[in-house]
PDB file of C-alpha atoms in Angstrom:
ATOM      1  CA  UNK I   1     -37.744 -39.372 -73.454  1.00 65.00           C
ATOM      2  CA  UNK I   2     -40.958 -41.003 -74.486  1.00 67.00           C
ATOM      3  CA  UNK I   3     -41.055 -42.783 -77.831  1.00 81.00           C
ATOM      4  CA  UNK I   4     -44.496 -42.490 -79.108  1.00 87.00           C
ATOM      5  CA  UNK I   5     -44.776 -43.896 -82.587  1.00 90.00           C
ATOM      6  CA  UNK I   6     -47.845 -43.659 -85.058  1.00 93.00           C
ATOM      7  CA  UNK I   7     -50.728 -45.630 -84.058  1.00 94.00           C
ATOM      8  CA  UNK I   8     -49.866 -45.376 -80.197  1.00 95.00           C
ATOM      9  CA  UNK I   9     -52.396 -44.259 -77.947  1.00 96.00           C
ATOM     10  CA  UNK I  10     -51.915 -41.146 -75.623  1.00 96.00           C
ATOM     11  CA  UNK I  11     -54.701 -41.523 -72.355  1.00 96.00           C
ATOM     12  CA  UNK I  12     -55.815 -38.178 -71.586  1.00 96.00           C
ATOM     13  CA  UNK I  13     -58.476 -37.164 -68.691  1.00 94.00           C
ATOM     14  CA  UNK I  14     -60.371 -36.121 -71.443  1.00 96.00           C
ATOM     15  CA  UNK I  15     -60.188 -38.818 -73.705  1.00 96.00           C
ATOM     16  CA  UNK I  16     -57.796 -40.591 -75.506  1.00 97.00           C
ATOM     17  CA  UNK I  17     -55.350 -39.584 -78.386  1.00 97.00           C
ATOM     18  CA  UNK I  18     -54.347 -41.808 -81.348  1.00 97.00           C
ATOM     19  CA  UNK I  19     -51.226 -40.733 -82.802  1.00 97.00           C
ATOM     20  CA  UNK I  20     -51.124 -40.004 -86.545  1.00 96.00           C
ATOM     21  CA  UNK I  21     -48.503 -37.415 -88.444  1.00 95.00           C
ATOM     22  CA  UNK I  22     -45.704 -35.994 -86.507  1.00 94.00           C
ATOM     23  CA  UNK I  23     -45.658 -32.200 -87.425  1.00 93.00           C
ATOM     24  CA  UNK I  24     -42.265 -30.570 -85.890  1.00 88.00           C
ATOM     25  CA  UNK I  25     -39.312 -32.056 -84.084  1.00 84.00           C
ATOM     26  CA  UNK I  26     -37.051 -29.256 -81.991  1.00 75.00           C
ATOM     27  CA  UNK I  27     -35.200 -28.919 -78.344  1.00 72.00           C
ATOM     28  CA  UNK I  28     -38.497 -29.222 -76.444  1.00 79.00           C
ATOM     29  CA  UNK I  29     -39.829 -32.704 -78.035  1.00 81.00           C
ATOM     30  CA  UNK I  30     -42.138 -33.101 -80.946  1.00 93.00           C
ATOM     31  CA  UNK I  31     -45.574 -32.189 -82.289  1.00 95.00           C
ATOM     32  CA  UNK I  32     -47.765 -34.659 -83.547  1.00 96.00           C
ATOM     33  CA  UNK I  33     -51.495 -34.815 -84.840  1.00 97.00           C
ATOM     34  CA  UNK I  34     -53.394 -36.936 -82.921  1.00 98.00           C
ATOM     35  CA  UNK I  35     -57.587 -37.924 -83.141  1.00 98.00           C
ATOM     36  CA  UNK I  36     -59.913 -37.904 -80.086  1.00 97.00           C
ATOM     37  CA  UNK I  37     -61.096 -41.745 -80.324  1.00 96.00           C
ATOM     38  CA  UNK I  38     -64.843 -41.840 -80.481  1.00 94.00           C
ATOM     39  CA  UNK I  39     -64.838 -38.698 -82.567  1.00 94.00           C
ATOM     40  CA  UNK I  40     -63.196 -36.979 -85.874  1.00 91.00           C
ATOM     41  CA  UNK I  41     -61.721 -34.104 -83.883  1.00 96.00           C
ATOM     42  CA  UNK I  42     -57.689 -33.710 -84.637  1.00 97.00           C
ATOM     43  CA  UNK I  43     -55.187 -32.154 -82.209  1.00 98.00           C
ATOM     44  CA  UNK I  44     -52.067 -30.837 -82.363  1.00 98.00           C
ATOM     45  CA  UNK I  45     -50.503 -32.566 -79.185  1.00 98.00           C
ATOM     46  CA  UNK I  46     -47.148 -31.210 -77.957  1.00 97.00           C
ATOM     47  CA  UNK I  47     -44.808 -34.438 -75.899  1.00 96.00           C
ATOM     48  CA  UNK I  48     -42.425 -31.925 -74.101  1.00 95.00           C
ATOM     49  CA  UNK I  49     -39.175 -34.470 -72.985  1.00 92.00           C
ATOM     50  CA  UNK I  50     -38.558 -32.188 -70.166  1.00 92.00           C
ATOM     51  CA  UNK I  51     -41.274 -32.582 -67.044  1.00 92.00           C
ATOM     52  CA  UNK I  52     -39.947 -29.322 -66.035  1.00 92.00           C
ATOM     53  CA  UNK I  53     -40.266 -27.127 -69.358  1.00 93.00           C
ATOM     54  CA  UNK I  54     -43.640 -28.673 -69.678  1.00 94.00           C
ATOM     55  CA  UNK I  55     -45.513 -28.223 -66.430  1.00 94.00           C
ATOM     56  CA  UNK I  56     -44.115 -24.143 -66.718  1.00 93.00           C
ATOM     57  CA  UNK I  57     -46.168 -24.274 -70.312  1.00 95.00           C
ATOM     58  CA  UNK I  58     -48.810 -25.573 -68.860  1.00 95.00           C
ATOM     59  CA  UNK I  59     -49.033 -22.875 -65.979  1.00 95.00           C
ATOM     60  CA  UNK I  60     -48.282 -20.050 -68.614  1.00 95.00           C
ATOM     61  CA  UNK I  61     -51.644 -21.561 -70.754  1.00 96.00           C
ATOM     62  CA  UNK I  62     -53.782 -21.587 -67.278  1.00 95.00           C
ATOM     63  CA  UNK I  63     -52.821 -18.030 -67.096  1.00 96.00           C
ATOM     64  CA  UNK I  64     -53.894 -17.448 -70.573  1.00 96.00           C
ATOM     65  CA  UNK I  65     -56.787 -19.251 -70.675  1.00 94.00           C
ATOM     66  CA  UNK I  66     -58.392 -16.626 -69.051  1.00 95.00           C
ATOM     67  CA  UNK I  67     -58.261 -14.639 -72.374  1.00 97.00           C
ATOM     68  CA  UNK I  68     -60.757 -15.825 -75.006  1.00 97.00           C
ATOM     69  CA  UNK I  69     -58.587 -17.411 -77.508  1.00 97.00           C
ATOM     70  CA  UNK I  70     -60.875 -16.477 -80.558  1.00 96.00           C
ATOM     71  CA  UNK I  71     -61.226 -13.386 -79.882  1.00 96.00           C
ATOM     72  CA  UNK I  72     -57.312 -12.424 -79.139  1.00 96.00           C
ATOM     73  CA  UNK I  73     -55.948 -14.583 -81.307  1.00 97.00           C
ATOM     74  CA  UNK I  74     -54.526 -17.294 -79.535  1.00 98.00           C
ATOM     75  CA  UNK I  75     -53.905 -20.925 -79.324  1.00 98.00           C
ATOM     76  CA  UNK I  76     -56.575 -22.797 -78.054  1.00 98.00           C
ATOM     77  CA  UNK I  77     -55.500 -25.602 -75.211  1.00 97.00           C
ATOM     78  CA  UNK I  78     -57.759 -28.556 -74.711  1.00 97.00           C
ATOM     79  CA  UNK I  79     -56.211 -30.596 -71.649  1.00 97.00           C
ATOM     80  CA  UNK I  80     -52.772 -31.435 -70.688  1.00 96.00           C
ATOM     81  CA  UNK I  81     -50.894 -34.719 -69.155  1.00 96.00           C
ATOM     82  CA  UNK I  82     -48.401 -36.736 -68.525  1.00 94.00           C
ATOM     83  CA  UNK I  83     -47.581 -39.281 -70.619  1.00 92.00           C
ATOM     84  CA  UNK I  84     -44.511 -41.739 -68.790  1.00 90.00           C
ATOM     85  CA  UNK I  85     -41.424 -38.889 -68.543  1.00 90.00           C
ATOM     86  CA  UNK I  86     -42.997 -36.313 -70.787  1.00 93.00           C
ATOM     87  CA  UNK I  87     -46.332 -33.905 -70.521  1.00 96.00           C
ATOM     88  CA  UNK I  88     -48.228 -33.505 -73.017  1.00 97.00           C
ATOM     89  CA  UNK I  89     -50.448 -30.719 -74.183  1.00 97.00           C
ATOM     90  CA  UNK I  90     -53.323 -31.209 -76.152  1.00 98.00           C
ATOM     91  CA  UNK I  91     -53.948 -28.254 -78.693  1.00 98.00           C
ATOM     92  CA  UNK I  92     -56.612 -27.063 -81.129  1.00 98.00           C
ATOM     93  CA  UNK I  93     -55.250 -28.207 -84.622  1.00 98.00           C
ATOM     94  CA  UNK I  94     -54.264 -24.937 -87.057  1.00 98.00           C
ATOM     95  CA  UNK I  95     -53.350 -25.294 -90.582  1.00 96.00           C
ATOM     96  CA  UNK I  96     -49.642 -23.547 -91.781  1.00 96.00           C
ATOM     97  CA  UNK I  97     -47.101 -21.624 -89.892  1.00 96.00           C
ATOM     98  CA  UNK I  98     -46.229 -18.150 -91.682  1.00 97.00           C
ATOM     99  CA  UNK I  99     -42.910 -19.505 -91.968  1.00 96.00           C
ATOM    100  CA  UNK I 100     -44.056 -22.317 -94.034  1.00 95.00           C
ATOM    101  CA  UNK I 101     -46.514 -19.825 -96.247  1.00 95.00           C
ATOM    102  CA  UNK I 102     -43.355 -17.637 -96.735  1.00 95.00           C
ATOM    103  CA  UNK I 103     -41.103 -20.967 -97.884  1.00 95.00           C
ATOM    104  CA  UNK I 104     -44.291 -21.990 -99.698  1.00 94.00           C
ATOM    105  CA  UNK I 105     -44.156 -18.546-101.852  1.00 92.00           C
ATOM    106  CA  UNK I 106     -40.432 -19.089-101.899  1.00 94.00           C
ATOM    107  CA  UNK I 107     -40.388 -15.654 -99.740  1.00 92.00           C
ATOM    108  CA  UNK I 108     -41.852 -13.159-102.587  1.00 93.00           C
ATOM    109  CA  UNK I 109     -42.928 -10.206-100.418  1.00 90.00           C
ATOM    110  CA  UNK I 110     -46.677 -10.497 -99.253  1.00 92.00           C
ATOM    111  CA  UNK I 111     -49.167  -8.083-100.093  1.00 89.00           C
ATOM    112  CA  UNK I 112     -50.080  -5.340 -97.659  1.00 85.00           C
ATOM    113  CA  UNK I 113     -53.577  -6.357 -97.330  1.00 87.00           C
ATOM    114  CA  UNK I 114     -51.808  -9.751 -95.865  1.00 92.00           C
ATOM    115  CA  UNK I 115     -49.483  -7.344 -93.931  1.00 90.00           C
ATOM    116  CA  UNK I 116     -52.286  -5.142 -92.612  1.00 86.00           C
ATOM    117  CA  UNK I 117     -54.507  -8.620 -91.840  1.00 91.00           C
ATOM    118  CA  UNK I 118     -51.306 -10.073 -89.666  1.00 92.00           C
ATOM    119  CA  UNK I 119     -50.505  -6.894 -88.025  1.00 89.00           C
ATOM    120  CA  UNK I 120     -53.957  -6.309 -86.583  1.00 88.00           C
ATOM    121  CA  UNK I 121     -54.584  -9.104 -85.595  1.00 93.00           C
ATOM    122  CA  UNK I 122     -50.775  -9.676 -84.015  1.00 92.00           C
ATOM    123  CA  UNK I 123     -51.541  -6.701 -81.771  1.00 88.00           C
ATOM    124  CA  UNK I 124     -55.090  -7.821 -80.012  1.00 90.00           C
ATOM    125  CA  UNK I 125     -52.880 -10.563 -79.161  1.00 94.00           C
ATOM    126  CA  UNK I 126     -49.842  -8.819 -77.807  1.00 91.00           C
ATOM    127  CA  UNK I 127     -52.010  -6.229 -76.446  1.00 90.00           C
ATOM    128  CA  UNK I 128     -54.673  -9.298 -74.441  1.00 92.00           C
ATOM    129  CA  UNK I 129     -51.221 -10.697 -73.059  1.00 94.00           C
ATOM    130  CA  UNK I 130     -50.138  -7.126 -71.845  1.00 91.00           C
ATOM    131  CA  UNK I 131     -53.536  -7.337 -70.037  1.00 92.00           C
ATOM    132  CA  UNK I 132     -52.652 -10.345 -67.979  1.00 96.00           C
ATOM    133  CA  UNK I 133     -48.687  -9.547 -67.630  1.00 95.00           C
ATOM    134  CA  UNK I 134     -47.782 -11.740 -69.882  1.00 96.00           C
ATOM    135  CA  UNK I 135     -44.354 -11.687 -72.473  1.00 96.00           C
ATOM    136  CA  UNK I 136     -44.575 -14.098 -75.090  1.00 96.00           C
ATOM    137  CA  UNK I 137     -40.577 -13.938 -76.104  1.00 94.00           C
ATOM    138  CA  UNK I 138     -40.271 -16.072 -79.108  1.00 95.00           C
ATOM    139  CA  UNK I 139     -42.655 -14.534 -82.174  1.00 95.00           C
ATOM    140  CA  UNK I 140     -41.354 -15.795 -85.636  1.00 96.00           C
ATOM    141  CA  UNK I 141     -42.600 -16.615 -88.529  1.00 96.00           C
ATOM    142  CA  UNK I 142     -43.114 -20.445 -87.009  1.00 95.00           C
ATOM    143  CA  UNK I 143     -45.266 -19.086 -84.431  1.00 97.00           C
ATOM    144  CA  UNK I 144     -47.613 -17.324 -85.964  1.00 98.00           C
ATOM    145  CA  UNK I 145     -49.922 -19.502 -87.973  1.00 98.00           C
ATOM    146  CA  UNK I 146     -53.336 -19.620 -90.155  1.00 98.00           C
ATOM    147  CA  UNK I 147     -56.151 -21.026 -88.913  1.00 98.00           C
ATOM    148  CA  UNK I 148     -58.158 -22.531 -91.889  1.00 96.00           C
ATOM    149  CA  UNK I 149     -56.672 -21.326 -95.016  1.00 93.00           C
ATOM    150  CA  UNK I 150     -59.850 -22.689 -97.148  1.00 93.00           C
ATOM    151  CA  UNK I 151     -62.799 -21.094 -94.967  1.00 93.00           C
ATOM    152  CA  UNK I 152     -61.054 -18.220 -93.278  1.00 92.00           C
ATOM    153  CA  UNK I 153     -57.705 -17.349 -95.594  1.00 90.00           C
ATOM    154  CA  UNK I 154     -56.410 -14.287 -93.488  1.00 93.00           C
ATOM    155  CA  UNK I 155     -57.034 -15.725 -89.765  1.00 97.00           C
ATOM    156  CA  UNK I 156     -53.876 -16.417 -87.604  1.00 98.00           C
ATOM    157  CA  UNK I 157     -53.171 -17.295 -84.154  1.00 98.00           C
ATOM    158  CA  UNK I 158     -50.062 -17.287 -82.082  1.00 98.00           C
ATOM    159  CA  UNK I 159     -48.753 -20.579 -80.428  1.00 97.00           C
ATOM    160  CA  UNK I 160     -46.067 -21.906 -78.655  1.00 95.00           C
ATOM    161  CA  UNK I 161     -45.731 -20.472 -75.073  1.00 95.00           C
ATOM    162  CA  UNK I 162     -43.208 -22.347 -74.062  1.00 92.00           C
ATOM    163  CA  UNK I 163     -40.755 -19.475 -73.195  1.00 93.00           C
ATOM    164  CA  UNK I 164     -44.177 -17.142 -71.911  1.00 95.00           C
ATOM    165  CA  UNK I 165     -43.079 -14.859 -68.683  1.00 94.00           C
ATOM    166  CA  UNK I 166     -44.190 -12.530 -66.398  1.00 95.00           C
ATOM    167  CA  UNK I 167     -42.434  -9.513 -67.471  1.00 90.00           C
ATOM    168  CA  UNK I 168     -41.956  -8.369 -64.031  1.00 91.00           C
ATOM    169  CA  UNK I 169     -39.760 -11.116 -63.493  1.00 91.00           C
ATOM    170  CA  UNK I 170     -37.277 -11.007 -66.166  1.00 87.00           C
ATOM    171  CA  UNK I 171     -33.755  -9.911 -64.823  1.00 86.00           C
ATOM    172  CA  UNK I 172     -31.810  -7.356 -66.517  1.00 82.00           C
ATOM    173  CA  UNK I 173     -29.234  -9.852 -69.011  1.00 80.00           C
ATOM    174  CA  UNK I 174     -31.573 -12.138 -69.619  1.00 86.00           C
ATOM    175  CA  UNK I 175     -31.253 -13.829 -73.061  1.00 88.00           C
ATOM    176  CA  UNK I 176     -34.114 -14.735 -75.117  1.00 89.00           C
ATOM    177  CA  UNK I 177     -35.457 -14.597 -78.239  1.00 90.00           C
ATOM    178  CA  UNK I 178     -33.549 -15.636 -81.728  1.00 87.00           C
ATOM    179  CA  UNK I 179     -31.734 -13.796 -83.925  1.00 86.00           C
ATOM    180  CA  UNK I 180     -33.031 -11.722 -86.264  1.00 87.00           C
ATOM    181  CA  UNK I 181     -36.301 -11.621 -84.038  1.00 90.00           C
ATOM    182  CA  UNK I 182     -33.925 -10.396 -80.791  1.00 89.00           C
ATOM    183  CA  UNK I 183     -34.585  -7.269 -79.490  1.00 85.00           C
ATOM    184  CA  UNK I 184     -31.778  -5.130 -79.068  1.00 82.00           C
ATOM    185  CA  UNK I 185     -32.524  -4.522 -75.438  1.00 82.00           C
ATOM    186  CA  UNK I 186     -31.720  -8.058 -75.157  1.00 86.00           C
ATOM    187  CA  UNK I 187     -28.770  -8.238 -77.169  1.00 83.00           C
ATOM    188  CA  UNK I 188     -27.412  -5.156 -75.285  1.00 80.00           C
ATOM    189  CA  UNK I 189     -28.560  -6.358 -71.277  1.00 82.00           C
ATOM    190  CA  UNK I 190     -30.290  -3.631 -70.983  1.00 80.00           C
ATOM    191  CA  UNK I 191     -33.861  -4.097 -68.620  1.00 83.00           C
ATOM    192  CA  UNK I 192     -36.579  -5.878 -70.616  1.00 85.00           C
ATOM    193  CA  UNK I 193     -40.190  -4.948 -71.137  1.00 86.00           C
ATOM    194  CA  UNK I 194     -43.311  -6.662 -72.900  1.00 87.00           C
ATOM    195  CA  UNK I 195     -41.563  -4.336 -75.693  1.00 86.00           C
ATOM    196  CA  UNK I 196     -39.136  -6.952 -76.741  1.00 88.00           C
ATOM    197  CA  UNK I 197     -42.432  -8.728 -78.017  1.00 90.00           C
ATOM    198  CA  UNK I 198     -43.511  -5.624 -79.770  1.00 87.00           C
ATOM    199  CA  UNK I 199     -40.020  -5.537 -81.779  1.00 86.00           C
ATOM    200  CA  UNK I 200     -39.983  -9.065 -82.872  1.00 89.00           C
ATOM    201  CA  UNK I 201     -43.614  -8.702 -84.807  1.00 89.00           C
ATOM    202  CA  UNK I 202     -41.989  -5.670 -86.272  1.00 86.00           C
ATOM    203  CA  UNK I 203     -39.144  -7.823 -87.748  1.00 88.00           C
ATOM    204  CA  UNK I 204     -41.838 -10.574 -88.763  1.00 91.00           C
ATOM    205  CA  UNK I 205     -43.928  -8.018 -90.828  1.00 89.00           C
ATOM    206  CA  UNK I 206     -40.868  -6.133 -92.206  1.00 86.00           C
ATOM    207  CA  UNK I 207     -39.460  -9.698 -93.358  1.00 89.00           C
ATOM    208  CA  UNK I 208     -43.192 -10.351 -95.180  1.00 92.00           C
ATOM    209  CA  UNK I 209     -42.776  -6.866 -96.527  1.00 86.00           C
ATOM    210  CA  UNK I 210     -39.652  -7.574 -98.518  1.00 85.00           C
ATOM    211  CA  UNK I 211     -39.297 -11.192 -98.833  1.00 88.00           C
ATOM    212  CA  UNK I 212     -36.715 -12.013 -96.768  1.00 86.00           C
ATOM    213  CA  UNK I 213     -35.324 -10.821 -92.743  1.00 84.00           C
ATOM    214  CA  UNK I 214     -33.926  -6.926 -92.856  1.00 79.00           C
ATOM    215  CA  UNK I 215     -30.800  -8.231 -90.678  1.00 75.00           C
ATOM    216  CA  UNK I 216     -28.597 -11.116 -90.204  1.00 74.00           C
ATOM    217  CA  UNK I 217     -29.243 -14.148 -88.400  1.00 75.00           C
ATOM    218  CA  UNK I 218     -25.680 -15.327 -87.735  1.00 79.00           C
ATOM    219  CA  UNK I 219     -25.112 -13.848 -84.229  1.00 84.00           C
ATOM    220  CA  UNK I 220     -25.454 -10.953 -82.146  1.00 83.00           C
ATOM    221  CA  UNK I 221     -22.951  -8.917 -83.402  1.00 81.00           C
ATOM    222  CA  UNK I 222     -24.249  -9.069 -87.310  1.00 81.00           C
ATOM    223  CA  UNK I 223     -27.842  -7.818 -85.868  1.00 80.00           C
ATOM    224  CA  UNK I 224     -26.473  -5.031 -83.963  1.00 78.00           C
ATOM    225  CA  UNK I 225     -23.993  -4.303 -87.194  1.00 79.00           C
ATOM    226  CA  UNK I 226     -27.809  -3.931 -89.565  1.00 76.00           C
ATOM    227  CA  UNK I 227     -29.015  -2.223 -86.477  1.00 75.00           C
ATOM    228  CA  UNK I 228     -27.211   0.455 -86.747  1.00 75.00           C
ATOM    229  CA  UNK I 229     -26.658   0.460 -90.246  1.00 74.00           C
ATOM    230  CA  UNK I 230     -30.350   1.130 -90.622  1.00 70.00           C
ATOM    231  CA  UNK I 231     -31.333   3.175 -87.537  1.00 68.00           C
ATOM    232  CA  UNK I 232     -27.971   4.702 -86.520  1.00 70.00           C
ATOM    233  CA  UNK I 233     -26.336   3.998 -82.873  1.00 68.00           C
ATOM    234  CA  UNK I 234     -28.921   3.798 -79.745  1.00 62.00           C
ATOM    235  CA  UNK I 235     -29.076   7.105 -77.877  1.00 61.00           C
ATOM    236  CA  UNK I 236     -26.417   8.209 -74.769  1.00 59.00           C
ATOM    237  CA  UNK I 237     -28.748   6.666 -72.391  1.00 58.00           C
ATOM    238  CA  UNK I 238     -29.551   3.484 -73.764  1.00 54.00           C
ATOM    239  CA  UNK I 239     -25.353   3.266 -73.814  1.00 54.00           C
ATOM    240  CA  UNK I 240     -25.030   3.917 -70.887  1.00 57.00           C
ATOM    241  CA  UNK I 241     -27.266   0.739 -69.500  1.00 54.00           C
ATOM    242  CA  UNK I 242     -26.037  -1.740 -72.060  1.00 54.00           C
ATOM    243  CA  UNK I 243     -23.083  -2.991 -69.663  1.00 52.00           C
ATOM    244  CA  UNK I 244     -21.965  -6.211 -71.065  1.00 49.00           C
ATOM    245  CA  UNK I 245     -23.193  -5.608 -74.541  1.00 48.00           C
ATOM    246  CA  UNK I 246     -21.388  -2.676 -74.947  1.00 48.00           C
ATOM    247  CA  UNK I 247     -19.098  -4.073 -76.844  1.00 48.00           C
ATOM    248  CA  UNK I 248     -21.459  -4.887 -80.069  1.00 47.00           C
ATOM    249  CA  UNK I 249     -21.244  -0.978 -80.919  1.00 44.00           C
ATOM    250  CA  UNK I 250     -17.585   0.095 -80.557  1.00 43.00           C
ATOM    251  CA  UNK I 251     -14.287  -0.436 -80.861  1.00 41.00           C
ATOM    252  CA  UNK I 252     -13.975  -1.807 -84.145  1.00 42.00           C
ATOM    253  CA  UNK I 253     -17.659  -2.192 -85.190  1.00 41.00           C
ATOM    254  CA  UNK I 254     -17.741   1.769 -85.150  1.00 38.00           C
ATOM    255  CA  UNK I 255     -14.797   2.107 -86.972  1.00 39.00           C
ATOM    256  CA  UNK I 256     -16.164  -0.111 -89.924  1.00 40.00           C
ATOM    257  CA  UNK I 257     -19.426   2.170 -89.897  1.00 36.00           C
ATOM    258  CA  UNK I 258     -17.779   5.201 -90.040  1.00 34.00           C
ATOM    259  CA  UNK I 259     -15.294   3.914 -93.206  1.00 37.00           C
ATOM    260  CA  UNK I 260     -18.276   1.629 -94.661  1.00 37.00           C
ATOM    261  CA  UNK I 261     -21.462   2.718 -93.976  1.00 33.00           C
ATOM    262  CA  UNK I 262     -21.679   5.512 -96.291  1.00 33.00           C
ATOM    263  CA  UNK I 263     -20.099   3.391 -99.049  1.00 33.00           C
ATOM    264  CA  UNK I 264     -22.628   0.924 -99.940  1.00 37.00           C
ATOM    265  CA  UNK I 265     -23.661   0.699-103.619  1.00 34.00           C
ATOM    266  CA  UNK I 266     -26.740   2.647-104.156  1.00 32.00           C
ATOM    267  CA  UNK I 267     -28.338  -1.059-105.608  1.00 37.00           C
ATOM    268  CA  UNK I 268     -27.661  -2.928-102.285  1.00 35.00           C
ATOM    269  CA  UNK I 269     -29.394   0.793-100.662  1.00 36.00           C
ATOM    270  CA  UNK I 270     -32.204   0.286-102.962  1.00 36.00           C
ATOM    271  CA  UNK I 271     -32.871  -2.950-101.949  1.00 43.00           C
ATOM    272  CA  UNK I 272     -32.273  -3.808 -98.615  1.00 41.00           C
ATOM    273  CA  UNK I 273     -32.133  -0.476 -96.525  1.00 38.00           C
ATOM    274  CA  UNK I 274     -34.497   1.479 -98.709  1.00 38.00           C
ATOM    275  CA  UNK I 275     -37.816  -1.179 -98.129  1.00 43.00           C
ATOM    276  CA  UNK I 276     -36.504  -1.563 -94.841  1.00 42.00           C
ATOM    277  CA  UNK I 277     -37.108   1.979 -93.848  1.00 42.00           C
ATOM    278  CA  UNK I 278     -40.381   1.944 -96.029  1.00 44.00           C
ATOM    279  CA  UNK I 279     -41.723  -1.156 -93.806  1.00 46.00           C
ATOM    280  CA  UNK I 280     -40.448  -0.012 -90.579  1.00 46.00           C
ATOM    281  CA  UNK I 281     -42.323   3.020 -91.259  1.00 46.00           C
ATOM    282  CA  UNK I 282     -45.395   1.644 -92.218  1.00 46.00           C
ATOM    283  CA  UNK I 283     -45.397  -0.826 -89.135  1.00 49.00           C
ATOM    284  CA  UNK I 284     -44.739   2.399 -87.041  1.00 46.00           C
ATOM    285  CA  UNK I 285     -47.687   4.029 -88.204  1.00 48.00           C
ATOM    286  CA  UNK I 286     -49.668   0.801 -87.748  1.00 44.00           C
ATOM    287  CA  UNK I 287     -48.919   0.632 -84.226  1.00 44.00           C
ATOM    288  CA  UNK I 288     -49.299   4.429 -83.967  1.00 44.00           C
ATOM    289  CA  UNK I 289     -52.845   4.398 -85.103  1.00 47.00           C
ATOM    290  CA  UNK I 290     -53.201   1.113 -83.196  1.00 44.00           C
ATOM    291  CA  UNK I 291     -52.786   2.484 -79.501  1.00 48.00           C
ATOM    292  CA  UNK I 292     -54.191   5.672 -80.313  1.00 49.00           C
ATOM    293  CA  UNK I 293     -57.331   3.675 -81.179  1.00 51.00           C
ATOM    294  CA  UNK I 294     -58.010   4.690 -84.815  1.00 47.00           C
ATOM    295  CA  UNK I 295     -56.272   1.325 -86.363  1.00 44.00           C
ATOM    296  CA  UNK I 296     -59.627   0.006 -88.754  1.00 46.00           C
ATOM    297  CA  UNK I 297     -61.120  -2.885 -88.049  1.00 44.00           C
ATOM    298  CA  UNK I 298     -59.712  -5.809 -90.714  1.00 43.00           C
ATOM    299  CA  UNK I 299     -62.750  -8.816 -91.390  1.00 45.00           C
ATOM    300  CA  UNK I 300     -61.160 -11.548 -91.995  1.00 44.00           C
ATOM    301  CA  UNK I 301     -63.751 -13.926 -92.134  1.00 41.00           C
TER     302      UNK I 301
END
């Protein structure tokens, strides 16, 4: 792993980077603002540890930088290298995550103008990477984030495509996303579409909706548990495919439900499972109207 420190210089072919703040530590490496010497332009730079997880970032961003980033509401690269054992890529710098606006708020449920604002422009993004086969597979709350909340307050791009894929080339089992953002094809093995994307923005805007996620985040088992609390059990065929994850929605999960589920106060109803269904409505109608092309066009400038 690289140590870079504040005040070290990253050389770039298209300039070079001083190293200021560090923004975000996780598995992949760390995020730090950086200035373009010669110049007052900032950048968020990403110093991936791993070579490997790096260059397949920077292939996924080629790909995507075919799309105009303004316009679908994407992260803007600038250059990439290699800095000793660890690439760096050089991105435009945004302001807050949505994760950090909802900790910010301390998670009071956002508006639906916000809602409406997110959602649009959420979908021109998933729908510009359905245009050029690309899955993103990790939208949260951390990866969606404002652009200038001063001069534009509603404007948001997604980042990090570190875990970006063809869809085409995702095997049946594989596991991705977090939990409460996994999809349950995922959870249940079943074969994976640019879908699981779609499902994961859904659990995003119900969270802003009521202030906090609408299932658990300890494991598999406690999502597919709210899963079905909320929307019932999957349909015969969708059984039938899960294979290994089969056994998230019998046996004895399906013998709590049919003791439990029935029993919850009509307070915790109220709640939880009541502005669930509200949301999960409302962000079915949005993406109703949406493909059938009647979705109104939200200025956020």
């Amino acid at each position: 792993m690289a140590e870079v420190q504040t005040g070290n210089i990253l050389m770039g072919s298209l300039g070079l980077y001083e190293v200021g703040e560090f923004l975000g530590r996780g598995g992949f490496g760390r995020v730090v603002e950086c200035t373009k010497m010669g110049s007052e332009e900032t950048f968020a730079v990403k110093i991936v540890d791993n070579l490997r997880a790096g260059h397949e970032e920077m292939e996924a961003m080629k790909i995507i930088s075919s799309l105009n980033p303004d316009q679908n509401n994407l992260i803007k690269i600038h250059e990439c290298f290699r800095h000793k054992d660890s690439m760096c890529l050089v991105y435009e710098m945004l302001d807050e995550s949505l994760e950090g606006f909802m900790e910010r708020r301390s998670f009071l449920p956002a508006h639906l103008c916000q809602i409406r604002a997110i959602a649009q422009q959420m979908l021109v993004a998933l729908s510009g990477l359905e245009s050029i086969n690309v899955l993103h597979g990790d939208i949260k709350p951390d990866n969606i984030m404002f652009v200038d909340q001063v001069t534009n307050p509603l404007k948001l791009k997604l980042i990090d495509f570190g875990l970006a894929v063809d869809p085409q080339e995702l095997e049946t089992g594989t596991k991705m996303q977090i939990n409460p953002f996994r999809a349950p094809e995922v959870i249940l093995g079943v074969p994976l579409d640019v879908s699981v994307d779609m499902w994961s923005l859904g659990v995003v805007l119900a969270s802003l909706y009521i202030g906090d996620v609408p299932f658990s985040n300890k494991n598999d088992y406690e999502t597919i548990r709210g899963l079905v609390q909320l929307l019932g059990l999957p349909e015969d065929d969708l059984l039938h495919l899960a294979g290994a994850g089969l056994p998230f929605i019998t046996g004895s999960l399906l013998n709590a439900f049919t003791k439990s589920l029935y029993r919850a106060s009509v307070s915790w109803c109220q709640s939880n499972i009541y502005l669930c269904v509200i949301c999960i409505a409302m962000v079915t109608n949005v993406v109703v109207l949406y493909n059938l092309g009647q979705w109104e066009h939200v200025d956020v400038k």
